[in-house]
PDB file of C-alpha atoms in Angstrom:
ATOM      1  CA  MET A   1     214.910-121.959 200.760  1.00 47.00           C
ATOM      2  CA  VAL A   2     214.343-124.599 197.937  1.00 51.00           C
ATOM      3  CA  GLY A   3     210.900-124.000 195.486  1.00 51.00           C
ATOM      4  CA  ALA A   4     208.220-126.570 194.776  1.00 50.00           C
ATOM      5  CA  GLY A   5     209.434-127.913 191.589  1.00 53.00           C
ATOM      6  CA  THR A   6     212.593-128.784 192.907  1.00 59.00           C
ATOM      7  CA  ASP A   7     213.528-132.306 192.297  1.00 59.00           C
ATOM      8  CA  ARG A   8     217.271-133.415 193.352  1.00 62.00           C
ATOM      9  CA  SER A   9     216.858-136.921 192.043  1.00 61.00           C
ATOM     10  CA  LYS A  10     216.750-135.495 188.529  1.00 65.00           C
ATOM     11  CA  THR A  11     219.596-134.216 186.349  1.00 70.00           C
ATOM     12  CA  ALA A  12     220.210-130.966 186.241  1.00 73.00           C
ATOM     13  CA  PHE A  13     220.839-128.757 182.879  1.00 75.00           C
ATOM     14  CA  SER A  14     223.664-127.020 182.636  1.00 84.00           C
ATOM     15  CA  GLY A  15     225.632-124.779 180.561  1.00 89.00           C
ATOM     16  CA  GLY A  16     224.154-121.895 177.908  1.00 94.00           C
ATOM     17  CA  PRO A  17     225.008-118.938 177.237  1.00 96.00           C
ATOM     18  CA  ALA A  18     226.930-116.735 179.630  1.00 96.00           C
ATOM     19  CA  ILE A  19     224.471-114.502 181.714  1.00 97.00           C
ATOM     20  CA  VAL A  20     226.311-111.031 181.802  1.00 97.00           C
ATOM     21  CA  LEU A  21     224.710-108.783 184.639  1.00 96.00           C
ATOM     22  CA  VAL A  22     226.277-105.270 184.445  1.00 96.00           C
ATOM     23  CA  ARG A  23     226.174-103.017 187.500  1.00 94.00           C
ATOM     24  CA  PRO A  24     223.112-104.710 189.349  1.00 93.00           C
ATOM     25  CA  GLN A  25     221.884-102.705 191.872  1.00 89.00           C
ATOM     26  CA  LEU A  26     220.282-105.049 193.957  1.00 89.00           C
ATOM     27  CA  ALA A  27     221.705-108.314 195.776  1.00 88.00           C
ATOM     28  CA  VAL A  28     217.995-109.433 195.971  1.00 90.00           C
ATOM     29  CA  ASN A  29     217.750-109.065 191.857  1.00 92.00           C
ATOM     30  CA  ILE A  30     220.811-111.160 191.783  1.00 92.00           C
ATOM     31  CA  GLY A  31     219.324-114.073 193.674  1.00 93.00           C
ATOM     32  CA  MET A  32     216.301-113.914 191.351  1.00 94.00           C
ATOM     33  CA  CYS A  33     218.422-113.814 188.376  1.00 95.00           C
ATOM     34  CA  ALA A  34     220.313-116.802 189.643  1.00 94.00           C
ATOM     35  CA  ARG A  35     216.516-118.671 190.393  1.00 94.00           C
ATOM     36  CA  ALA A  36     215.956-118.052 186.639  1.00 94.00           C
ATOM     37  CA  MET A  37     218.853-119.499 185.214  1.00 95.00           C
ATOM     38  CA  ALA A  38     218.537-122.638 187.645  1.00 94.00           C
ATOM     39  CA  ASN A  39     214.758-122.911 185.741  1.00 92.00           C
ATOM     40  CA  PHE A  40     216.146-123.395 182.181  1.00 93.00           C
ATOM     41  CA  GLY A  41     219.548-124.798 182.630  1.00 93.00           C
ATOM     42  CA  LEU A  42     221.771-121.894 182.777  1.00 96.00           C
ATOM     43  CA  SER A  43     225.039-122.250 184.493  1.00 94.00           C
ATOM     44  CA  ASP A  44     227.658-119.061 183.825  1.00 95.00           C
ATOM     45  CA  LEU A  45     226.657-116.385 186.204  1.00 96.00           C
ATOM     46  CA  ARG A  46     228.770-113.291 186.048  1.00 96.00           C
ATOM     47  CA  LEU A  47     228.545-110.043 187.921  1.00 95.00           C
ATOM     48  CA  VAL A  48     230.259-106.669 186.795  1.00 95.00           C
ATOM     49  CA  SER A  49     230.891-104.170 189.660  1.00 92.00           C
ATOM     50  CA  PRO A  50     227.782-104.755 191.700  1.00 91.00           C
ATOM     51  CA  ARG A  51     226.635-101.411 193.310  1.00 85.00           C
ATOM     52  CA  GLU A  52     226.391-103.642 196.462  1.00 78.00           C
ATOM     53  CA  GLY A  53     229.247-105.341 195.977  1.00 75.00           C
ATOM     54  CA  TRP A  54     229.683-108.945 195.982  1.00 75.00           C
ATOM     55  CA  PRO A  55     229.671-112.017 197.563  1.00 69.00           C
ATOM     56  CA  ARG A  56     227.334-110.127 200.291  1.00 66.00           C
ATOM     57  CA  THR A  57     227.346-110.905 203.863  1.00 67.00           C
ATOM     58  CA  GLY A  58     224.620-110.214 206.387  1.00 69.00           C
ATOM     59  CA  ALA A  59     220.921-108.937 205.367  1.00 69.00           C
ATOM     60  CA  TYR A  60     222.231-108.662 202.153  1.00 69.00           C
ATOM     61  CA  ARG A  61     223.238-112.175 201.593  1.00 78.00           C
ATOM     62  CA  LYS A  62     220.366-113.398 203.553  1.00 81.00           C
ATOM     63  CA  GLY A  63     218.244-111.530 200.752  1.00 81.00           C
ATOM     64  CA  ALA A  64     220.157-112.980 197.593  1.00 85.00           C
ATOM     65  CA  TYR A  65     219.977-116.416 198.866  1.00 84.00           C
ATOM     66  CA  ALA A  66     215.941-116.310 199.738  1.00 87.00           C
ATOM     67  CA  ALA A  67     215.423-114.766 196.330  1.00 88.00           C
ATOM     68  CA  ALA A  68     217.482-117.799 194.697  1.00 88.00           C
ATOM     69  CA  ALA A  69     214.933-119.926 196.200  1.00 86.00           C
ATOM     70  CA  GLY A  70     217.655-123.230 196.119  1.00 82.00           C
ATOM     71  CA  ALA A  71     219.703-121.813 193.429  1.00 88.00           C
ATOM     72  CA  VAL A  72     222.392-120.800 195.575  1.00 89.00           C
ATOM     73  CA  HIS A  73     224.984-122.897 193.777  1.00 91.00           C
ATOM     74  CA  LEU A  74     225.027-120.102 191.060  1.00 92.00           C
ATOM     75  CA  LEU A  75     225.580-117.616 193.562  1.00 91.00           C
ATOM     76  CA  GLU A  76     228.362-119.230 194.926  1.00 89.00           C
ATOM     77  CA  GLY A  77     229.785-120.127 191.515  1.00 91.00           C
ATOM     78  CA  ALA A  78     229.563-116.174 190.293  1.00 92.00           C
ATOM     79  CA  ARG A  79     232.176-114.707 188.845  1.00 94.00           C
ATOM     80  CA  LEU A  80     233.090-111.227 189.724  1.00 94.00           C
ATOM     81  CA  TYR A  81     234.331-108.808 187.133  1.00 95.00           C
ATOM     82  CA  GLU A  82     235.508-104.962 187.528  1.00 94.00           C
ATOM     83  CA  SER A  83     234.906-104.157 183.531  1.00 95.00           C
ATOM     84  CA  VAL A  84     232.069-105.205 180.577  1.00 96.00           C
ATOM     85  CA  ARG A  85     235.663-105.720 178.812  1.00 96.00           C
ATOM     86  CA  GLU A  86     236.789-108.772 181.240  1.00 96.00           C
ATOM     87  CA  ALA A  87     233.603-109.700 181.693  1.00 96.00           C
ATOM     88  CA  ILE A  88     233.378-111.083 177.957  1.00 97.00           C
ATOM     89  CA  GLU A  89     237.080-111.814 177.205  1.00 96.00           C
ATOM     90  CA  ASP A  90     236.487-115.094 176.399  1.00 96.00           C
ATOM     91  CA  LEU A  91     233.129-115.033 174.654  1.00 97.00           C
ATOM     92  CA  SER A  92     233.201-115.187 170.702  1.00 96.00           C
ATOM     93  CA  PHE A  93     229.377-114.027 170.458  1.00 97.00           C
ATOM     94  CA  VAL A  94     228.036-111.331 172.818  1.00 97.00           C
ATOM     95  CA  TYR A  95     224.155-109.766 172.883  1.00 96.00           C
ATOM     96  CA  ALA A  96     223.086-106.653 174.378  1.00 96.00           C
ATOM     97  CA  ALA A  97     219.763-107.037 176.158  1.00 94.00           C
ATOM     98  CA  THR A  98     218.151-103.619 175.869  1.00 90.00           C
ATOM     99  CA  ALA A  99     214.182-101.902 175.315  1.00 81.00           C
ATOM    100  CA  ARG A 100     215.801 -99.110 173.389  1.00 78.00           C
ATOM    101  CA  GLY A 101     217.095 -98.723 169.822  1.00 74.00           C
ATOM    102  CA  ARG A 102     220.832 -97.288 170.073  1.00 71.00           C
ATOM    103  CA  GLY A 103     221.074 -96.378 166.566  1.00 76.00           C
ATOM    104  CA  GLN A 104     224.109 -98.726 166.538  1.00 81.00           C
ATOM    105  CA  MET A 105     223.439-100.420 163.318  1.00 85.00           C
ATOM    106  CA  LYS A 106     223.810-103.803 164.518  1.00 90.00           C
ATOM    107  CA  PRO A 107     221.331-106.915 164.399  1.00 92.00           C
ATOM    108  CA  VAL A 108     218.219-106.860 166.351  1.00 93.00           C
ATOM    109  CA  MET A 109     216.584-109.935 167.812  1.00 95.00           C
ATOM    110  CA  THR A 110     214.269-111.674 169.692  1.00 95.00           C
ATOM    111  CA  PRO A 111     214.762-114.517 172.517  1.00 95.00           C
ATOM    112  CA  ALA A 112     213.231-116.756 170.369  1.00 95.00           C
ATOM    113  CA  GLN A 113     215.768-115.594 167.098  1.00 96.00           C
ATOM    114  CA  ALA A 114     218.549-115.402 169.154  1.00 96.00           C
ATOM    115  CA  MET A 115     218.899-118.408 171.209  1.00 96.00           C
ATOM    116  CA  SER A 116     217.935-120.680 168.255  1.00 95.00           C
ATOM    117  CA  ALA A 117     220.968-119.412 166.526  1.00 95.00           C
ATOM    118  CA  THR A 118     223.122-119.379 169.855  1.00 96.00           C
ATOM    119  CA  SER A 119     222.237-122.748 170.560  1.00 95.00           C
ATOM    120  CA  ALA A 120     223.323-123.989 167.275  1.00 94.00           C
ATOM    121  CA  ARG A 121     226.830-121.945 167.462  1.00 95.00           C
ATOM    122  CA  MET A 122     227.577-123.277 170.956  1.00 95.00           C
ATOM    123  CA  ALA A 123     227.150-126.777 169.601  1.00 94.00           C
ATOM    124  CA  ALA A 124     229.393-125.961 167.677  1.00 94.00           C
ATOM    125  CA  GLY A 125     232.244-125.129 170.265  1.00 94.00           C
ATOM    126  CA  GLU A 126     231.418-120.870 170.604  1.00 95.00           C
ATOM    127  CA  LYS A 127     231.180-119.210 173.670  1.00 96.00           C
ATOM    128  CA  HIS A 128     228.038-116.357 173.544  1.00 97.00           C
ATOM    129  CA  GLY A 129     226.640-114.495 176.276  1.00 97.00           C
ATOM    130  CA  VAL A 130     224.189-112.003 176.914  1.00 97.00           C
ATOM    131  CA  LEU A 131     224.695-108.636 178.594  1.00 97.00           C
ATOM    132  CA  PHE A 132     221.758-107.091 181.158  1.00 96.00           C
ATOM    133  CA  GLY A 133     221.944-104.113 182.488  1.00 93.00           C
ATOM    134  CA  PRO A 134     221.087-102.090 186.024  1.00 90.00           C
ATOM    135  CA  GLU A 135     217.764-102.147 186.708  1.00 87.00           C
ATOM    136  CA  ARG A 136     217.335 -98.056 187.222  1.00 85.00           C
ATOM    137  CA  THR A 137     219.107 -97.430 183.410  1.00 87.00           C
ATOM    138  CA  GLY A 138     219.791-100.170 181.621  1.00 89.00           C
ATOM    139  CA  LEU A 139     223.193-100.708 179.595  1.00 92.00           C
ATOM    140  CA  ASP A 140     224.681 -97.878 178.513  1.00 92.00           C
ATOM    141  CA  ASN A 141     225.717 -97.187 174.989  1.00 92.00           C
ATOM    142  CA  ASP A 142     229.313 -97.971 175.538  1.00 93.00           C
ATOM    143  CA  ASP A 143     227.904-101.466 176.806  1.00 94.00           C
ATOM    144  CA  VAL A 144     226.188-102.121 173.914  1.00 94.00           C
ATOM    145  CA  ALA A 145     229.007-101.251 171.392  1.00 94.00           C
ATOM    146  CA  LEU A 146     230.764-104.003 172.780  1.00 95.00           C
ATOM    147  CA  ALA A 147     228.027-106.602 172.205  1.00 95.00           C
ATOM    148  CA  ASP A 148     227.768-107.657 168.785  1.00 95.00           C
ATOM    149  CA  ALA A 149     224.273-107.921 168.308  1.00 95.00           C
ATOM    150  CA  ILE A 150     220.925-106.520 170.426  1.00 94.00           C
ATOM    151  CA  LEU A 151     218.560-108.493 172.080  1.00 95.00           C
ATOM    152  CA  THR A 152     214.983-106.906 172.795  1.00 93.00           C
ATOM    153  CA  PHE A 153     211.688-108.581 173.874  1.00 92.00           C
ATOM    154  CA  PRO A 154     208.144-108.184 172.152  1.00 89.00           C
ATOM    155  CA  VAL A 155     206.093-106.189 174.620  1.00 87.00           C
ATOM    156  CA  ASN A 156     203.785-103.684 175.280  1.00 87.00           C
ATOM    157  CA  PRO A 157     205.779-100.616 173.959  1.00 82.00           C
ATOM    158  CA  ALA A 158     204.170 -98.287 176.076  1.00 81.00           C
ATOM    159  CA  TYR A 159     205.461-100.127 178.976  1.00 84.00           C
ATOM    160  CA  ALA A 160     208.816-101.964 177.748  1.00 78.00           C
ATOM    161  CA  SER A 161     210.584-102.117 181.137  1.00 81.00           C
ATOM    162  CA  LEU A 162     211.298-105.309 182.237  1.00 87.00           C
ATOM    163  CA  ASN A 163     212.333-106.699 185.843  1.00 90.00           C
ATOM    164  CA  LEU A 164     215.761-107.569 185.364  1.00 93.00           C
ATOM    165  CA  ALA A 165     215.120-111.394 186.327  1.00 93.00           C
ATOM    166  CA  GLN A 166     212.121-111.371 183.973  1.00 94.00           C
ATOM    167  CA  ALA A 167     214.544-110.831 181.395  1.00 94.00           C
ATOM    168  CA  VAL A 168     216.642-113.379 182.247  1.00 96.00           C
ATOM    169  CA  LEU A 169     213.706-115.323 182.384  1.00 96.00           C
ATOM    170  CA  LEU A 170     212.767-114.979 179.061  1.00 95.00           C
ATOM    171  CA  THR A 171     215.693-115.680 177.930  1.00 96.00           C
ATOM    172  CA  GLY A 172     216.617-118.835 179.382  1.00 96.00           C
ATOM    173  CA  TYR A 173     213.129-119.839 178.777  1.00 95.00           C
ATOM    174  CA  GLU A 174     214.230-119.319 174.530  1.00 96.00           C
ATOM    175  CA  TRP A 175     217.682-120.623 175.351  1.00 95.00           C
ATOM    176  CA  PHE A 176     216.028-123.938 176.746  1.00 94.00           C
ATOM    177  CA  ARG A 177     213.638-124.451 174.038  1.00 94.00           C
ATOM    178  CA  ALA A 178     216.259-124.222 171.090  1.00 94.00           C
ATOM    179  CA  ALA A 179     218.743-126.316 173.085  1.00 91.00           C
ATOM    180  CA  HIS A 180     216.941-129.017 174.532  1.00 89.00           C
ATOM    181  CA  GLY A 181     212.997-129.012 172.948  1.00 86.00           C
ATOM    182  CA  ASP A 182     210.181-128.113 174.343  1.00 79.00           C
ATOM    183  CA  ALA A 183     208.040-131.029 174.923  1.00 73.00           C
ATOM    184  CA  ILE A 184     206.382-130.251 178.423  1.00 74.00           C
ATOM    185  CA  PRO A 185     207.773-132.221 181.292  1.00 67.00           C
ATOM    186  CA  PHE A 186     204.522-134.383 182.294  1.00 65.00           C
ATOM    187  CA  ASP A 187     201.549-135.295 180.934  1.00 65.00           C
ATOM    188  CA  VAL A 188     197.919-136.787 182.026  1.00 65.00           C
ATOM    189  CA  GLU A 189     198.057-140.428 183.675  1.00 69.00           C
ATOM    190  CA  GLU A 190     195.578-142.585 181.896  1.00 68.00           C
ATOM    191  CA  ARG A 191     194.076-144.280 184.330  1.00 77.00           C
ATOM    192  CA  SER A 192     191.541-146.109 182.530  1.00 87.00           C
ATOM    193  CA  PRO A 193     191.216-146.675 178.920  1.00 90.00           C
ATOM    194  CA  PRO A 194     188.887-145.253 176.280  1.00 91.00           C
ATOM    195  CA  ALA A 195     185.288-146.449 176.357  1.00 93.00           C
ATOM    196  CA  THR A 196     184.299-148.567 173.921  1.00 94.00           C
ATOM    197  CA  ARG A 197     181.496-147.434 171.687  1.00 93.00           C
ATOM    198  CA  GLU A 198     179.364-150.453 172.674  1.00 94.00           C
ATOM    199  CA  MET A 199     180.179-149.702 176.563  1.00 95.00           C
ATOM    200  CA  THR A 200     178.701-145.962 175.357  1.00 94.00           C
ATOM    201  CA  LEU A 201     175.818-147.161 173.734  1.00 95.00           C
ATOM    202  CA  ALA A 202     174.692-148.989 176.053  1.00 96.00           C
ATOM    203  CA  PHE A 203     174.896-146.333 178.584  1.00 95.00           C
ATOM    204  CA  PHE A 204     173.188-143.896 176.133  1.00 95.00           C
ATOM    205  CA  ASP A 205     170.622-146.698 176.238  1.00 94.00           C
ATOM    206  CA  PHE A 206     169.793-146.713 179.898  1.00 95.00           C
ATOM    207  CA  LEU A 207     170.411-143.036 180.295  1.00 94.00           C
ATOM    208  CA  GLU A 208     167.458-142.314 177.729  1.00 94.00           C
ATOM    209  CA  GLY A 209     165.387-144.917 178.886  1.00 93.00           C
ATOM    210  CA  GLU A 210     165.295-143.461 182.590  1.00 93.00           C
ATOM    211  CA  LEU A 211     164.939-139.932 181.306  1.00 94.00           C
ATOM    212  CA  ASP A 212     162.117-141.248 178.823  1.00 92.00           C
ATOM    213  CA  LYS A 213     160.054-142.397 181.671  1.00 92.00           C
ATOM    214  CA  ARG A 214     160.449-139.317 183.702  1.00 91.00           C
ATOM    215  CA  GLY A 215     159.203-137.444 180.419  1.00 91.00           C
ATOM    216  CA  PHE A 216     162.252-135.553 179.700  1.00 93.00           C
ATOM    217  CA  PHE A 217     161.956-135.710 176.305  1.00 92.00           C
ATOM    218  CA  ARG A 218     158.579-133.115 175.595  1.00 91.00           C
ATOM    219  CA  PRO A 219     157.861-132.407 173.230  1.00 90.00           C
ATOM    220  CA  LEU A 220     158.134-136.275 171.694  1.00 88.00           C
ATOM    221  CA  THR A 221     158.571-134.393 167.872  1.00 91.00           C
ATOM    222  CA  LYS A 222     161.762-133.321 169.621  1.00 91.00           C
ATOM    223  CA  LYS A 223     162.967-136.366 171.035  1.00 91.00           C
ATOM    224  CA  PRO A 224     165.421-137.613 167.753  1.00 93.00           C
ATOM    225  CA  VAL A 225     167.177-134.076 168.024  1.00 94.00           C
ATOM    226  CA  MET A 226     167.038-133.981 172.020  1.00 94.00           C
ATOM    227  CA  SER A 227     168.325-137.765 171.948  1.00 94.00           C
ATOM    228  CA  ARG A 228     171.356-136.479 169.249  1.00 94.00           C
ATOM    229  CA  ASN A 229     172.141-133.908 171.596  1.00 94.00           C
ATOM    230  CA  LEU A 230     172.708-135.837 174.846  1.00 93.00           C
ATOM    231  CA  ARG A 231     175.397-138.304 172.644  1.00 94.00           C
ATOM    232  CA  ASN A 232     177.132-135.979 171.328  1.00 94.00           C
ATOM    233  CA  MET A 233     177.863-133.715 174.430  1.00 93.00           C
ATOM    234  CA  PHE A 234     179.305-137.333 176.112  1.00 92.00           C
ATOM    235  CA  HIS A 235     181.151-137.919 172.847  1.00 91.00           C
ATOM    236  CA  ARG A 236     183.052-134.726 173.406  1.00 93.00           C
ATOM    237  CA  MET A 237     184.327-135.329 176.700  1.00 90.00           C
ATOM    238  CA  GLY A 238     186.303-138.582 175.243  1.00 89.00           C
ATOM    239  CA  LEU A 239     184.608-140.812 177.517  1.00 92.00           C
ATOM    240  CA  THR A 240     186.834-143.266 179.595  1.00 92.00           C
ATOM    241  CA  GLU A 241     185.736-147.056 180.835  1.00 93.00           C
ATOM    242  CA  GLN A 242     185.627-145.586 184.452  1.00 94.00           C
ATOM    243  CA  ASP A 243     183.975-142.475 183.420  1.00 93.00           C
ATOM    244  CA  VAL A 244     181.040-144.465 181.903  1.00 95.00           C
ATOM    245  CA  ARG A 245     180.750-146.685 185.087  1.00 95.00           C
ATOM    246  CA  THR A 246     180.919-144.055 187.351  1.00 95.00           C
ATOM    247  CA  LEU A 247     178.012-141.864 185.402  1.00 95.00           C
ATOM    248  CA  TRP A 248     175.806-145.002 185.166  1.00 94.00           C
ATOM    249  CA  GLY A 249     176.315-145.436 188.865  1.00 94.00           C
ATOM    250  CA  ILE A 250     175.098-141.878 189.333  1.00 94.00           C
ATOM    251  CA  VAL A 251     172.188-142.230 186.993  1.00 94.00           C
ATOM    252  CA  VAL A 252     171.120-145.220 189.371  1.00 93.00           C
ATOM    253  CA  ARG A 253     171.477-143.787 192.720  1.00 92.00           C
ATOM    254  CA  LEU A 254     169.556-141.086 191.250  1.00 92.00           C
ATOM    255  CA  VAL A 255     166.670-143.813 190.355  1.00 91.00           C
ATOM    256  CA  GLU A 256     166.636-146.100 192.677  1.00 89.00           C
ATOM    257  CA  GLY A 257     167.735-143.447 195.578  1.00 88.00           C
ATOM    258  CA  PRO A 258     170.008-144.252 198.521  1.00 87.00           C
ATOM    259  CA  ARG A 259     171.555-147.614 199.053  1.00 82.00           C
ATOM    260  CA  ARG A 260     170.166-149.598 201.688  1.00 79.00           C
ATOM    261  CA  GLU A 261     172.819-150.407 204.524  1.00 74.00           C
ATOM    262  CA  PRO A 262     173.582-154.203 204.776  1.00 70.00           C
ATOM    263  CA  LYS A 263     172.203-156.516 207.479  1.00 68.00           C
ATOM    264  CA  LYS A 264     174.755-157.077 209.728  1.00 66.00           C
ATOM    265  CA  ALA A 265     175.684-153.546 209.648  1.00 58.00           C
ATOM    266  CA  SER A 266     171.740-152.670 210.431  1.00 56.00           C
ATOM    267  CA  ARG A 267     171.536-155.467 213.242  1.00 59.00           C
ATOM    268  CA  LYS A 268     174.821-153.927 214.852  1.00 59.00           C
ATOM    269  CA  LYS A 269     172.550-150.029 215.006  1.00 58.00           C
ATOM    270  CA  GLN A 270     170.080-152.181 216.667  1.00 61.00           C
ATOM    271  CA  ALA A 271     172.286-153.801 219.246  1.00 59.00           C
ATOM    272  CA  GLU A 272     174.212-150.214 220.422  1.00 62.00           C
ATOM    273  CA  GLY A 273     170.547-148.594 220.665  1.00 58.00           C
ATOM    274  CA  ALA A 274     169.099-150.990 223.329  1.00 56.00           C
ATOM    275  CA  ASP A 275     172.059-150.809 225.184  1.00 55.00           C
ATOM    276  CA  THR A 276     171.718-147.474 225.462  1.00 48.00           C
TER     277      THR A 276
END
């Protein structure tokens, strides 16, 4: 299954810190982590002693691949290790993601702080990684002891437990911002240029004239204030030329009533009525 936002015609980002899932319990969670990684251009997935084994077959494989939503290349390229030590041997800096203080006197950083530093250091040639623990218990103290720093999330202190894929997603988001910027991928397409002041003032004159005919400005002493409020309301909209033409047409139809049918169409209808 491929997600709705997938576009194979565009260049995919890759690289980033290694995502090391330590003793993950469910294959479907591994699939969701792969999806989160693909969202933000992370491509190094490492698995340490998955409880259900890896690679999986049958229903386990189907569940993981469905959860990956098109990021199956990360599942197929995932590397399997027996221990955390083996999984991080080639890395120069490692974070341990945890929601609890461990009393190990390590620097504690948010994903924004950590990924900003990681982006700069990886650009200089270093290899970094982040450890994520089992879904039920998280990393144990021996796992954390192998890391250089602790990565934690600013969350509700009364409910700090994150889903495994959520933790990977938040980390990936901050990595992408730090490494590639946070410009939005698309913006509103301007289909019509902004209306000129001459155009908007002409519309105001027309609208206020029609409202005046129908007794809108009552009492008359309040007309200047009501008129200013009306104009300011439209000014706040940032009207385009098309907006003004549309609004003008609306008022015309309300004042003049429905359009008359073209004569040809009317004659055709009369002829059809005579035949029946």
